[in-house]
Amino acid sequence: MRLDGKIACITGSARGLGYAMAVDMLKEGATVVINDIDEASVSGAVESLRSEGYSVYGYVANVINKKQVVGMMDYIMTTCGKIDILVNNAGGALRTPKKLEEITEDDWDLVLDVNLKGSFLCSQAAVAYMKENGGSIINLSSIGGRTASIVTGVSYAAAKGGVVAFTRRLAKEVGPYHIRVNAIAPGLVISGERLQETWDTMDDTEQTSVLDDIPLRRLGTIEDQAKVVTFLASDDSKYMTGAVLDVNGGRFMG
Ligand SMILES: NC(=O)c1ccc[n+]([C@@H]2O[C@H](COP(=O)([O-])OP(=O)(O)OC[C@H]3O[C@@H](n4cnc5c(N)ncnc54)[C@H](O)[C@@H]3O)[C@@H](O)[C@H]2O)c1
């Protein structure tokens, strides 16, 4: 039980990668606060995990709203007494277009805000409490922020590249407080119905060309990502900070 007694907050964790991270951390003994943007999905996830006997709380907050984010960290302190682990997972391309000429200013702002500003606001609010006992922050970059990828648009690439720079700079600043800050950069992971549909609509040639580009010859799973996040959250990585781990089957080697 590598996370016994630890309190973890995972943003955007009602489904997808975040939910898998919650399951993996719970199995390692952590108490997990599930955050997401809507009440129904948060309570659904909390109920389902509690029914399996896990120690779980839920908090609805939009990660780009400072007041709600500060309210969430205050709630965690009141309910759990501390915060040891923060995963800035909420994000994605958020159904915005990929082609430069189709991306509106609102699309750009949304993608940059949720992926990058959300990580800033949540880290700022959590660090205020982590300074006492130390902690571990894990940010979600992407292969799209590590190398030019046709799978994503420029807004997503800029946001996820920004997450890498944010991770390194924050790691330098908060290291003296024993707060570690690392990131993972997943390759394509079928994390839900939408990405499953995208994959299914590709013909055999397209799918083969994607897989041929991956030395391990398969797409990643949500559990592949969750295992690495748990490693970064645990003391097994206690001498690592400012690192970006490319969890992509070797598709991009940083
Ligand atoms: N799936 C992939 O292939 C892949 C690859 C690289 C990186 N990532 C990154 O991993 C993270 C999770 O991806 P996923 O595929 O599980 O996505 P997902 O869409 O399945 O889940 C994201 C969750 O974040 C929540 N969310 C969105 N905006 C929010 C906000 N403002 N405040 C709080 N919650 C919000 C959503 O409601 C959703 O539950 C994202 O940061 C994504 O960019 C995913």
Short mmCIF file of C-alpha atoms and ligand atoms in Angstrom, two decimals, residues 10-19 21 35-38 41 59-65 68-69 72 88-95 110 113-115 118-119 122 139-144 151-152 156 160 163 184-195 220 222 225 247, ligand 1:
data_model
loop_
_atom_site.label_atom_id
_atom_site.label_comp_id
_atom_site.label_asym_id
_atom_site.label_seq_id
_atom_site.Cartn_x
_atom_site.Cartn_y
_atom_site.Cartn_z
CA ILE A 10 -7.58 14.43 -8.89
CA THR A 11 -9.22 17.03 -11.12
CA GLY A 12 -11.54 15.93 -13.91
CA SER A 13 -11.70 12.44 -12.41
CA ALA A 14 -15.36 11.46 -12.83
CA ARG A 15 -14.37 9.50 -15.95
CA GLY A 16 -11.50 8.64 -18.28
CA LEU A 17 -7.87 8.77 -17.21
CA GLY A 18 -8.67 10.64 -13.99
CA TYR A 19 -11.08 7.93 -12.84
CA MET A 21 -5.96 7.19 -11.52
CA ASN A 35 -13.36 16.58 -8.77
CA ASP A 36 -15.28 17.30 -11.93
CA ILE A 37 -17.39 20.02 -13.43
CA ASP A 38 -20.90 18.58 -12.94
CA SER A 41 -20.92 12.68 -12.79
CA TYR A 59 -16.27 18.10 -5.02
CA VAL A 60 -17.81 19.89 -7.98
CA ALA A 61 -15.60 22.74 -9.20
CA ASN A 62 -14.57 24.28 -12.46
CA VAL A 63 -10.76 24.34 -12.41
CA ILE A 64 -10.68 27.69 -14.18
CA ASN A 65 -12.72 29.39 -11.45
CA GLN A 68 -14.31 27.33 -6.69
CA VAL A 69 -10.76 25.94 -6.68
CA MET A 72 -12.27 22.83 -3.02
CA ASN A 88 -4.00 18.32 -12.58
CA ASN A 89 -5.83 16.01 -14.96
CA ALA A 90 -8.84 18.09 -16.11
CA GLY A 91 -8.25 19.04 -19.72
CA GLY A 92 -8.23 17.83 -23.27
CA ALA A 93 -8.98 19.40 -26.62
CA LEU A 94 -12.55 19.92 -25.32
CA ARG A 95 -14.20 19.31 -28.70
CA LEU A 110 -11.01 27.44 -23.41
CA ASP A 113 -7.62 27.96 -19.65
CA VAL A 114 -8.67 24.44 -18.69
CA ASN A 115 -5.33 22.72 -19.43
CA GLY A 118 -6.54 25.27 -14.28
CA SER A 119 -3.21 23.60 -13.41
CA CYS A 122 -5.18 24.26 -8.46
CA ASN A 139 0.45 17.50 -14.30
CA LEU A 140 -1.01 16.13 -17.53
CA SER A 141 0.96 17.06 -20.61
CA SER A 142 0.57 15.08 -23.84
CA ILE A 143 2.57 13.75 -26.75
CA GLY A 144 0.91 16.69 -28.51
CA VAL A 151 -3.65 14.41 -33.90
CA THR A 152 -4.03 17.75 -32.11
CA TYR A 156 -3.84 21.93 -27.47
CA LYS A 160 0.37 20.93 -23.23
CA VAL A 163 2.26 22.36 -18.98
CA ILE A 184 3.21 12.62 -17.66
CA ALA A 185 2.82 12.99 -21.41
CA PRO A 186 0.49 10.23 -22.62
CA GLY A 187 0.22 9.12 -26.23
CA LEU A 188 -3.22 8.29 -27.63
CA VAL A 189 -5.34 6.49 -25.03
CA ILE A 190 -8.90 5.40 -25.66
CA SER A 191 -10.24 6.96 -22.47
CA GLY A 192 -13.93 7.08 -23.36
CA GLU A 193 -16.63 6.70 -25.99
CA ARG A 194 -15.59 9.72 -28.05
CA LEU A 195 -12.00 8.55 -28.60
CA GLY A 220 -1.94 2.77 -24.26
CA ILE A 222 -5.96 4.24 -18.97
CA GLN A 225 -1.17 5.98 -17.40
CA VAL A 247 4.01 7.24 -21.46
N1 LIG B 1 -6.91 10.37 -23.81
C1 LIG B 1 -5.79 10.68 -24.41
O1 LIG B 1 -5.43 10.13 -25.48
C2 LIG B 1 -4.86 11.71 -23.80
C3 LIG B 1 -3.58 11.85 -24.33
C4 LIG B 1 -2.73 12.79 -23.79
C5 LIG B 1 -3.13 13.57 -22.72
N2 LIG B 1 -4.39 13.42 -22.22
C6 LIG B 1 -4.78 14.29 -21.11
O2 LIG B 1 -5.27 13.51 -20.04
C7 LIG B 1 -6.28 14.24 -19.33
C8 LIG B 1 -7.53 13.39 -19.22
O3 LIG B 1 -7.94 13.03 -20.52
P1 LIG B 1 -9.17 12.04 -20.81
O4 LIG B 1 -8.92 11.45 -22.13
O5 LIG B 1 -9.42 11.18 -19.63
O6 LIG B 1 -10.35 13.12 -20.96
P2 LIG B 1 -11.91 12.98 -20.64
O7 LIG B 1 -12.58 14.02 -21.47
O8 LIG B 1 -12.36 11.57 -20.73
O9 LIG B 1 -11.98 13.43 -19.11
C9 LIG B 1 -11.67 14.74 -18.72
C10 LIG B 1 -12.52 15.10 -17.53
O10 LIG B 1 -12.23 16.46 -17.18
C11 LIG B 1 -13.46 17.10 -16.86
N3 LIG B 1 -13.34 18.55 -17.05
C12 LIG B 1 -13.32 19.22 -18.23
N4 LIG B 1 -13.23 20.54 -18.00
C13 LIG B 1 -13.18 20.70 -16.65
C14 LIG B 1 -13.10 21.83 -15.81
N5 LIG B 1 -13.05 23.07 -16.33
N6 LIG B 1 -13.07 21.64 -14.48
C15 LIG B 1 -13.15 20.39 -13.95
N7 LIG B 1 -13.23 19.28 -14.71
C16 LIG B 1 -13.25 19.43 -16.05
C17 LIG B 1 -14.48 16.48 -17.82
O11 LIG B 1 -15.81 16.68 -17.37
C18 LIG B 1 -14.04 15.03 -17.83
O12 LIG B 1 -14.68 14.26 -16.84
C19 LIG B 1 -6.46 15.54 -20.10
O13 LIG B 1 -5.69 16.56 -19.51
C20 LIG B 1 -5.94 15.21 -21.48
O14 LIG B 1 -5.51 16.33 -22.21
C21 LIG B 1 -5.27 12.50 -22.73
#
